[in-house]
mmCIF file of C-alpha atoms (C1' of nucleotides) in Angstrom:
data_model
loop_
_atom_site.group_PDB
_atom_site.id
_atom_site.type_symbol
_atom_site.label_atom_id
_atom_site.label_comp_id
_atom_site.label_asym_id
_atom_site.label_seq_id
_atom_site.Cartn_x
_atom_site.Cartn_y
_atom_site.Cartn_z
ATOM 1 C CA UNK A 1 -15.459 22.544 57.009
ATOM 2 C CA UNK A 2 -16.491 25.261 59.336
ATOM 3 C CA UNK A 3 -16.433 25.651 62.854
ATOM 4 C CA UNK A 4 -18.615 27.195 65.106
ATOM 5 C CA UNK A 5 -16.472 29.355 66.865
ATOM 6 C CA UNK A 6 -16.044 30.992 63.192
ATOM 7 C CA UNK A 7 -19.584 31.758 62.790
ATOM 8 C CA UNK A 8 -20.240 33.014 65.824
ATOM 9 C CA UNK A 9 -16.762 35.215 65.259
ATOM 10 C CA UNK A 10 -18.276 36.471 62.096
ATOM 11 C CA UNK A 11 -21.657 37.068 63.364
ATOM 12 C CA UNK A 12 -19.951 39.409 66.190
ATOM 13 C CA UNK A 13 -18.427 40.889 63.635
ATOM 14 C CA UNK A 14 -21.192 41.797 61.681
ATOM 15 C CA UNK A 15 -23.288 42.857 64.630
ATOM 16 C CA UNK A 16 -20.164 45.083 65.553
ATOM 17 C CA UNK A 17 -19.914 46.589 62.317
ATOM 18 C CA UNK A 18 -23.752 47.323 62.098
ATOM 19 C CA UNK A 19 -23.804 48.567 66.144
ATOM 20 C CA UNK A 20 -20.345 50.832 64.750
ATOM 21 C CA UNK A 21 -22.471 52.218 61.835
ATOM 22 C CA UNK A 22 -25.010 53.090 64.364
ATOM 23 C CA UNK A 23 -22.661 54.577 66.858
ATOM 24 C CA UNK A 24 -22.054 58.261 65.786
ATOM 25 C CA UNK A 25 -23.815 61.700 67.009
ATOM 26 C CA UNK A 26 -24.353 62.689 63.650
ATOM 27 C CA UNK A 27 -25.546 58.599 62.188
ATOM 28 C CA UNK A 28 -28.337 58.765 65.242
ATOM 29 C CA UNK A 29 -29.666 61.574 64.506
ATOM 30 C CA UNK A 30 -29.874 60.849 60.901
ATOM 31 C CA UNK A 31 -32.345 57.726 62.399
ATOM 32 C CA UNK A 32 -33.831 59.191 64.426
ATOM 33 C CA UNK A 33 -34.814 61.468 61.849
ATOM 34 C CA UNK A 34 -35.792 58.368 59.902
ATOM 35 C CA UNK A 35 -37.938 56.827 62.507
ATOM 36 C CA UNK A 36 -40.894 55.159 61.415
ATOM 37 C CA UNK A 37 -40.687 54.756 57.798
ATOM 38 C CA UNK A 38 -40.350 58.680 56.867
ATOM 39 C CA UNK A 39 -37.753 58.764 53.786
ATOM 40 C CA UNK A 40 -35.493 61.707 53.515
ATOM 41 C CA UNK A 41 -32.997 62.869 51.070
ATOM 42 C CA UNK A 42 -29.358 63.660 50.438
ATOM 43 C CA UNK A 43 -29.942 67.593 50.731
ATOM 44 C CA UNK A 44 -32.797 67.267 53.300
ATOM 45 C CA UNK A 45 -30.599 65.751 55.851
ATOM 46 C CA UNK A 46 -27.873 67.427 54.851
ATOM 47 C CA UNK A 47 -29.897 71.072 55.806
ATOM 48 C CA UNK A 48 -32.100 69.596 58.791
ATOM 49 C CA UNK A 49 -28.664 68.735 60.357
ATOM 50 C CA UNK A 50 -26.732 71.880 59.434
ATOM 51 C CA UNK A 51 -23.640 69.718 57.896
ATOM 52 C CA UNK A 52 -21.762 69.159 54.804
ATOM 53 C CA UNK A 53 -23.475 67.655 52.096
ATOM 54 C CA UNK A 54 -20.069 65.117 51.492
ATOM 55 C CA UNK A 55 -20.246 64.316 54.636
ATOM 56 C CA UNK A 56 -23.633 63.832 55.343
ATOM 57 C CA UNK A 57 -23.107 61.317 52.236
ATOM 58 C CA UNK A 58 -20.499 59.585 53.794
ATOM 59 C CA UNK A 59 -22.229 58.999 56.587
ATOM 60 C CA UNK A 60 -25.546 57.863 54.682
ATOM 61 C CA UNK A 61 -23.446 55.455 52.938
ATOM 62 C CA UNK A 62 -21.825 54.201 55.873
ATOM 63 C CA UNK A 63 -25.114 53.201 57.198
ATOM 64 C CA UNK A 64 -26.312 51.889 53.725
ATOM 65 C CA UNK A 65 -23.241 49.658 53.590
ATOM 66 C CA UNK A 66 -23.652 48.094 56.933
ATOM 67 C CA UNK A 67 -27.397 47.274 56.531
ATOM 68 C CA UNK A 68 -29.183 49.851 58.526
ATOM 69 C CA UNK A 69 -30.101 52.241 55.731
ATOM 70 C CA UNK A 70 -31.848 51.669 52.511
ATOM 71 C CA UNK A 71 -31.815 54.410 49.923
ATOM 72 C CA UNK A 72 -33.926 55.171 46.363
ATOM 73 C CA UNK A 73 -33.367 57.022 43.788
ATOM 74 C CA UNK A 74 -36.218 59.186 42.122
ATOM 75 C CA UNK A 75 -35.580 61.465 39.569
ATOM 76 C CA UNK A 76 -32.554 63.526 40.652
ATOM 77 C CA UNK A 77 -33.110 62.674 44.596
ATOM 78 C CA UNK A 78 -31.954 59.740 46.695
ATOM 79 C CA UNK A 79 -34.663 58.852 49.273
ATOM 80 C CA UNK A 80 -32.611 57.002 52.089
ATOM 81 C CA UNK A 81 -35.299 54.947 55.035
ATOM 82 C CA UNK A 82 -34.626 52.382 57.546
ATOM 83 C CA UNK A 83 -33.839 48.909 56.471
ATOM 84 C CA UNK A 84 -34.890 47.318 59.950
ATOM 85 C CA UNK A 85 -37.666 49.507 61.386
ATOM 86 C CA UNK A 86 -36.584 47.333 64.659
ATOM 87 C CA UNK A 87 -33.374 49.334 64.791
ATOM 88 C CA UNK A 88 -35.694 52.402 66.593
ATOM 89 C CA UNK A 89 -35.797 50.241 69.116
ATOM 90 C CA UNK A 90 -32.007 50.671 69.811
ATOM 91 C CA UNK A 91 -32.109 53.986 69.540
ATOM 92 C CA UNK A 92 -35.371 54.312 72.043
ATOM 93 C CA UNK A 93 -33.231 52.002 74.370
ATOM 94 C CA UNK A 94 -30.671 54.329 74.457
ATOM 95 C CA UNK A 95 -33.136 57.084 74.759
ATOM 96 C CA UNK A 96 -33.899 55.382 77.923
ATOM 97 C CA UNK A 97 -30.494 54.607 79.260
ATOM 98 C CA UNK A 98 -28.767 58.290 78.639
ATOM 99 C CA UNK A 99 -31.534 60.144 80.188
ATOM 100 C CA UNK A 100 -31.019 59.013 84.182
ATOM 101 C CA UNK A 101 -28.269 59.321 86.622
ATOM 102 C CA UNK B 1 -28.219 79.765 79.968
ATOM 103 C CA UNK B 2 -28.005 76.908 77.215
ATOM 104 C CA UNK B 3 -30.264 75.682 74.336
ATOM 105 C CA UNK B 4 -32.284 72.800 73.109
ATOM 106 C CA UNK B 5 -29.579 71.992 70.079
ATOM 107 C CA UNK B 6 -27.114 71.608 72.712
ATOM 108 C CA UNK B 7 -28.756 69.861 75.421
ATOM 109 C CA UNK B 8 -29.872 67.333 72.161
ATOM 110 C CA UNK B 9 -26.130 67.356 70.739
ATOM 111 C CA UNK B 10 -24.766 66.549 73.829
ATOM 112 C CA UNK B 11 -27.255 63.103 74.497
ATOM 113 C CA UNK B 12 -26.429 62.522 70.972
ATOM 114 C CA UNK B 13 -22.455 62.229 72.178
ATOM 115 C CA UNK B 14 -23.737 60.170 75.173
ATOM 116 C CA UNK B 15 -25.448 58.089 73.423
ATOM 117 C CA UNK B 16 -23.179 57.800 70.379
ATOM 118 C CA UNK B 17 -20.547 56.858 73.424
ATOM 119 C CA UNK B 18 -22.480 54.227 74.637
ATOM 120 C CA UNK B 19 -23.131 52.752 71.690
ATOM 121 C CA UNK B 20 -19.235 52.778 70.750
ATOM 122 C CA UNK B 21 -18.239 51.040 73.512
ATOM 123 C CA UNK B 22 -20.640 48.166 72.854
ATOM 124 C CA UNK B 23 -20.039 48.306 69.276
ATOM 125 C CA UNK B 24 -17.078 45.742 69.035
ATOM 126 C CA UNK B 25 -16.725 41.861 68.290
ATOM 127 C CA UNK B 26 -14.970 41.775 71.742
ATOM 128 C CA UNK B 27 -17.402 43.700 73.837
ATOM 129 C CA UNK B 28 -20.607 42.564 72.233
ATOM 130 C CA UNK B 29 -19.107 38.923 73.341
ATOM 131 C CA UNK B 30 -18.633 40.066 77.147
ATOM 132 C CA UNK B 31 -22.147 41.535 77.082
ATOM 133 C CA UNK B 32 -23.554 38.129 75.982
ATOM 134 C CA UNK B 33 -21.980 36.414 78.749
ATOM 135 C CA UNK B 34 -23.347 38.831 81.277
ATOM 136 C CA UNK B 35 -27.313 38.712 79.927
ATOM 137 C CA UNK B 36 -29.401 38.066 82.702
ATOM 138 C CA UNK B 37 -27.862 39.620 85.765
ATOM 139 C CA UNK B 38 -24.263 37.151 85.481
ATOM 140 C CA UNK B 39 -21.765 38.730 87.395
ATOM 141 C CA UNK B 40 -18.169 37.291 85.992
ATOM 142 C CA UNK B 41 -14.834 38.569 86.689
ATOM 143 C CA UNK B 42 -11.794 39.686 84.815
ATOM 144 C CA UNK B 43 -9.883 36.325 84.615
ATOM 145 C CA UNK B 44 -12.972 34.338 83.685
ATOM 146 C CA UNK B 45 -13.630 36.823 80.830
ATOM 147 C CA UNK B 46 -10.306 36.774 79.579
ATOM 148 C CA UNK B 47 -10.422 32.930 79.820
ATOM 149 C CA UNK B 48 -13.872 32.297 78.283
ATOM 150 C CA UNK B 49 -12.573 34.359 75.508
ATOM 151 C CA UNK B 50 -9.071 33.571 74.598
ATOM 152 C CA UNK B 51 -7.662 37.543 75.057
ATOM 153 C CA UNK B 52 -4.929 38.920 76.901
ATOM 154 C CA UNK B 53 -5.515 39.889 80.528
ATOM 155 C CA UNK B 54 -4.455 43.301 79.804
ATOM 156 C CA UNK B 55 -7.125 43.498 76.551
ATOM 157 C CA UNK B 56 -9.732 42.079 78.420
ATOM 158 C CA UNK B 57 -9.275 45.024 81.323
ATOM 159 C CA UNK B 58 -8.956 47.383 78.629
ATOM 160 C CA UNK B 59 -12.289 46.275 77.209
ATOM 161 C CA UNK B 60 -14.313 46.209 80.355
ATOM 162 C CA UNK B 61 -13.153 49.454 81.580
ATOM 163 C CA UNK B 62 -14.315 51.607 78.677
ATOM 164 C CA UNK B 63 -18.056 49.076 79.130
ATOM 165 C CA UNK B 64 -17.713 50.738 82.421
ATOM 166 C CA UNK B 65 -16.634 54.060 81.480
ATOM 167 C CA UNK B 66 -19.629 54.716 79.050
ATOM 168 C CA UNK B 67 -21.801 53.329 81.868
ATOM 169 C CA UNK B 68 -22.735 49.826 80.073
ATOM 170 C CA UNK B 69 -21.459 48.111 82.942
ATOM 171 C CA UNK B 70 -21.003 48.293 86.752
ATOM 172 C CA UNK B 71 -17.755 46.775 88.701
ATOM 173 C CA UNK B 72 -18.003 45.406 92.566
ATOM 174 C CA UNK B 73 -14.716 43.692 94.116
ATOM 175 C CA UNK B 74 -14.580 40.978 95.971
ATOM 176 C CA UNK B 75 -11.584 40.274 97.724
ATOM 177 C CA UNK B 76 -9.017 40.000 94.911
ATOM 178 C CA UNK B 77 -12.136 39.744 91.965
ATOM 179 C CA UNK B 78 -13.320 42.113 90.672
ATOM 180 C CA UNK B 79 -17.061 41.244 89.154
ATOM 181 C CA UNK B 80 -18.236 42.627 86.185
ATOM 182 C CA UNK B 81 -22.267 43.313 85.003
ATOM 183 C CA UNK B 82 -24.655 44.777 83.267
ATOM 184 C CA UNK B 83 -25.617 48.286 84.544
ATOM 185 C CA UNK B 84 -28.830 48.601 82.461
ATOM 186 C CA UNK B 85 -30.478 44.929 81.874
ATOM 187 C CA UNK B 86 -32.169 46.429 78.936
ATOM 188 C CA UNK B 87 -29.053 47.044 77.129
ATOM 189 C CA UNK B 88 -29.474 43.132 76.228
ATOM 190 C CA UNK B 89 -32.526 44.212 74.078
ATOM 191 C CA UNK B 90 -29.580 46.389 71.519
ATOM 192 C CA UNK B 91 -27.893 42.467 71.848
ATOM 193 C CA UNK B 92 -31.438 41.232 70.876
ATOM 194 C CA UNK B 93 -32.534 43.154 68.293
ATOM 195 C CA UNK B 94 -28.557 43.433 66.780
ATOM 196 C CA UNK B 95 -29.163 39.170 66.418
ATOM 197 C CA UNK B 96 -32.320 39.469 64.660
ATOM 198 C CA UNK B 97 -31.100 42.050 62.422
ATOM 199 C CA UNK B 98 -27.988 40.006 61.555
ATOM 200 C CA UNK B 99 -29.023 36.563 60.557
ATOM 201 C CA UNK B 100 -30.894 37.356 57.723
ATOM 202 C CA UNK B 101 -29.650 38.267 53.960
ATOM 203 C "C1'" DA C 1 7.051 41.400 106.064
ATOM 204 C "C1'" DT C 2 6.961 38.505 101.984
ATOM 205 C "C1'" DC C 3 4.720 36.403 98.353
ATOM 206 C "C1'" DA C 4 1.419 35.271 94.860
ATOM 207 C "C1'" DA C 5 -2.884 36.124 92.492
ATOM 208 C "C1'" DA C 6 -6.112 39.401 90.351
ATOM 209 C "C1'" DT C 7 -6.666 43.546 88.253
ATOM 210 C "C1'" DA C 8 -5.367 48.141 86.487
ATOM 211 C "C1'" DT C 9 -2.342 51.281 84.119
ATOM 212 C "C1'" DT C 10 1.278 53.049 81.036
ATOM 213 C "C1'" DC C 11 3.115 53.221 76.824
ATOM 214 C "C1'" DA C 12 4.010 52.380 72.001
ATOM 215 C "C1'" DT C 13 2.579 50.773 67.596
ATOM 216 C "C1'" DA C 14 -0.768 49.640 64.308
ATOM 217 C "C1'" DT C 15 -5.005 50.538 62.465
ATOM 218 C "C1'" DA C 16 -9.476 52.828 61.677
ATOM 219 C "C1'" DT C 17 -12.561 56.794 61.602
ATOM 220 C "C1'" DT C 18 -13.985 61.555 60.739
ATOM 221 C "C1'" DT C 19 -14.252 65.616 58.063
ATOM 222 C "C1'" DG C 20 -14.460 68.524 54.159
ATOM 223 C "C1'" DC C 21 -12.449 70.228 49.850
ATOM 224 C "C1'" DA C 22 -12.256 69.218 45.208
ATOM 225 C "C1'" DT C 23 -13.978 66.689 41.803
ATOM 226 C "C1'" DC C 24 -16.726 63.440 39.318
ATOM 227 C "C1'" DT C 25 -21.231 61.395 37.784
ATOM 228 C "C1'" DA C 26 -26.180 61.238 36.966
ATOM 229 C "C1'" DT C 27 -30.375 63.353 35.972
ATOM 230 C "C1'" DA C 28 -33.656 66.970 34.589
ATOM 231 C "C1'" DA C 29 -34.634 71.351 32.548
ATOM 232 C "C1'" DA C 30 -33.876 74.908 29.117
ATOM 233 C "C1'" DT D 1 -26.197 70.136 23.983
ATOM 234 C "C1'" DT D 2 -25.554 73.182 27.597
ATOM 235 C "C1'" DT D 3 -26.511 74.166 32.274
ATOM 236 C "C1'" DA D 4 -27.948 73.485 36.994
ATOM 237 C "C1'" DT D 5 -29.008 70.451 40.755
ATOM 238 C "C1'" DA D 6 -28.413 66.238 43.592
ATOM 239 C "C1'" DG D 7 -25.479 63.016 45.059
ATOM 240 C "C1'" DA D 8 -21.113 60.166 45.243
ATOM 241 C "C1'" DT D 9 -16.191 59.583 45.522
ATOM 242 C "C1'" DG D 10 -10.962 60.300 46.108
ATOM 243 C "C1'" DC D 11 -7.975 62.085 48.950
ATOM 244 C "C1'" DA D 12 -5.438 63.933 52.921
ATOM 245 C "C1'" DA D 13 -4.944 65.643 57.668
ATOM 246 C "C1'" DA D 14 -6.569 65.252 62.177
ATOM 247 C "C1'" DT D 15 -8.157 62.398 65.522
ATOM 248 C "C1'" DA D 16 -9.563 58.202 67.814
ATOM 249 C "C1'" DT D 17 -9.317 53.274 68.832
ATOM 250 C "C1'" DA D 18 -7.203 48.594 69.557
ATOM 251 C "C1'" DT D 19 -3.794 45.584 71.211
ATOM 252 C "C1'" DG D 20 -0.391 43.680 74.128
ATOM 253 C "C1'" DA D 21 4.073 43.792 76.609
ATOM 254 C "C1'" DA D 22 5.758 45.585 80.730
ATOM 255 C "C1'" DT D 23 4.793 47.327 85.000
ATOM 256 C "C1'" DA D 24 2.211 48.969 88.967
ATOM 257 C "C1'" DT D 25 -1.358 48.341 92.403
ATOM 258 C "C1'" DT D 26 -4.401 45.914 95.446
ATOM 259 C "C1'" DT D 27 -5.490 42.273 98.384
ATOM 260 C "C1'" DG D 28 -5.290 37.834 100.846
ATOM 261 C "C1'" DA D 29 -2.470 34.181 102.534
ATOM 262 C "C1'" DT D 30 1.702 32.625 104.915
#
DNA sequence: ATCAAATATTCATATATTTGCATCTATAAA
DNA sequence: TTTATAGATGCAAATATATGAATATTTGAT
């Protein structure tokens, strides 16, 4: 037996979680570097965005874990991509709220 | 005189910051109640959600810091409500990414 | 002026996140 | 099978966030 009030707790919870992956400087612009459908790599983003290369893998697999990322591996590269080509859309909303005021 | 990187890193941190403050079980929950232009105040928050007074203020100030929401008193209320009604689309699309898998 | 209700703030503790070095693993090339 | 390249992981230090009890502030009513 299950209550509503549980579901709905976990669902916040997994919407937080996948909203908290989002929600980093460095984790946008990894997106928005990923926006519609382009696949990058480890090293790529790790250059394009002028940081570490463990940290740009921590932060790939942060966003793997949580569902918004996809990666595959070919040959000695992992291609990472959008799971949810929706999830733009969060970052173009925010593109839309930040700019004003 | 400033550059592009900078101008860019810095609406990265805004909009990282936005998304931070909306990216918890607690705060997604307030933002659900306030879809559509609903204007509720402190106490009903905290009631409708079963959290401390104190939590609940905590919670809508930083929604209001990072300029999700907007504040108006009345009297002894103070109302709470969206800022941007669009921000309910990162709700949205967070719902429809969720309930699958 | 006093009181009570609504909200905000301070503070401390607990917990989580970020970063990068060092290291480990997997794969391809020589 | 050795070596180089790409990527992942363990760990620790620094930093940030969450929560709630206690307290302060604001406002309206008496």
């Amino acid at each position: 037996m299950f209550n509503i009030q549980e579901i709905d707790a976990d669902r916040l919870e997994t919407a937080a979680n996948m909203l908290k992956a989002i929600a980093h400087p460095v984790r946008i612009a990894i997106l928005k570097h990923l926006e519609g459908g382009k696949k990058l790599t480890v090293t790529e983003i790790h250059e394009l965005l002028g940081i570490e290369q463990s940290t740009t893998s921590h932060h790939l697999g942060i966003l793997k874990d949580k569902g918004v990322l996809c990666s595959r591996r070919e040959g000695k590269n992992t291609y990472y991509y959008l799971k949810h080509d929706i999830l733009s859309q969060i970052v173009d909303c925010l593109q839309r709220c930040t700019c004003e005021e």
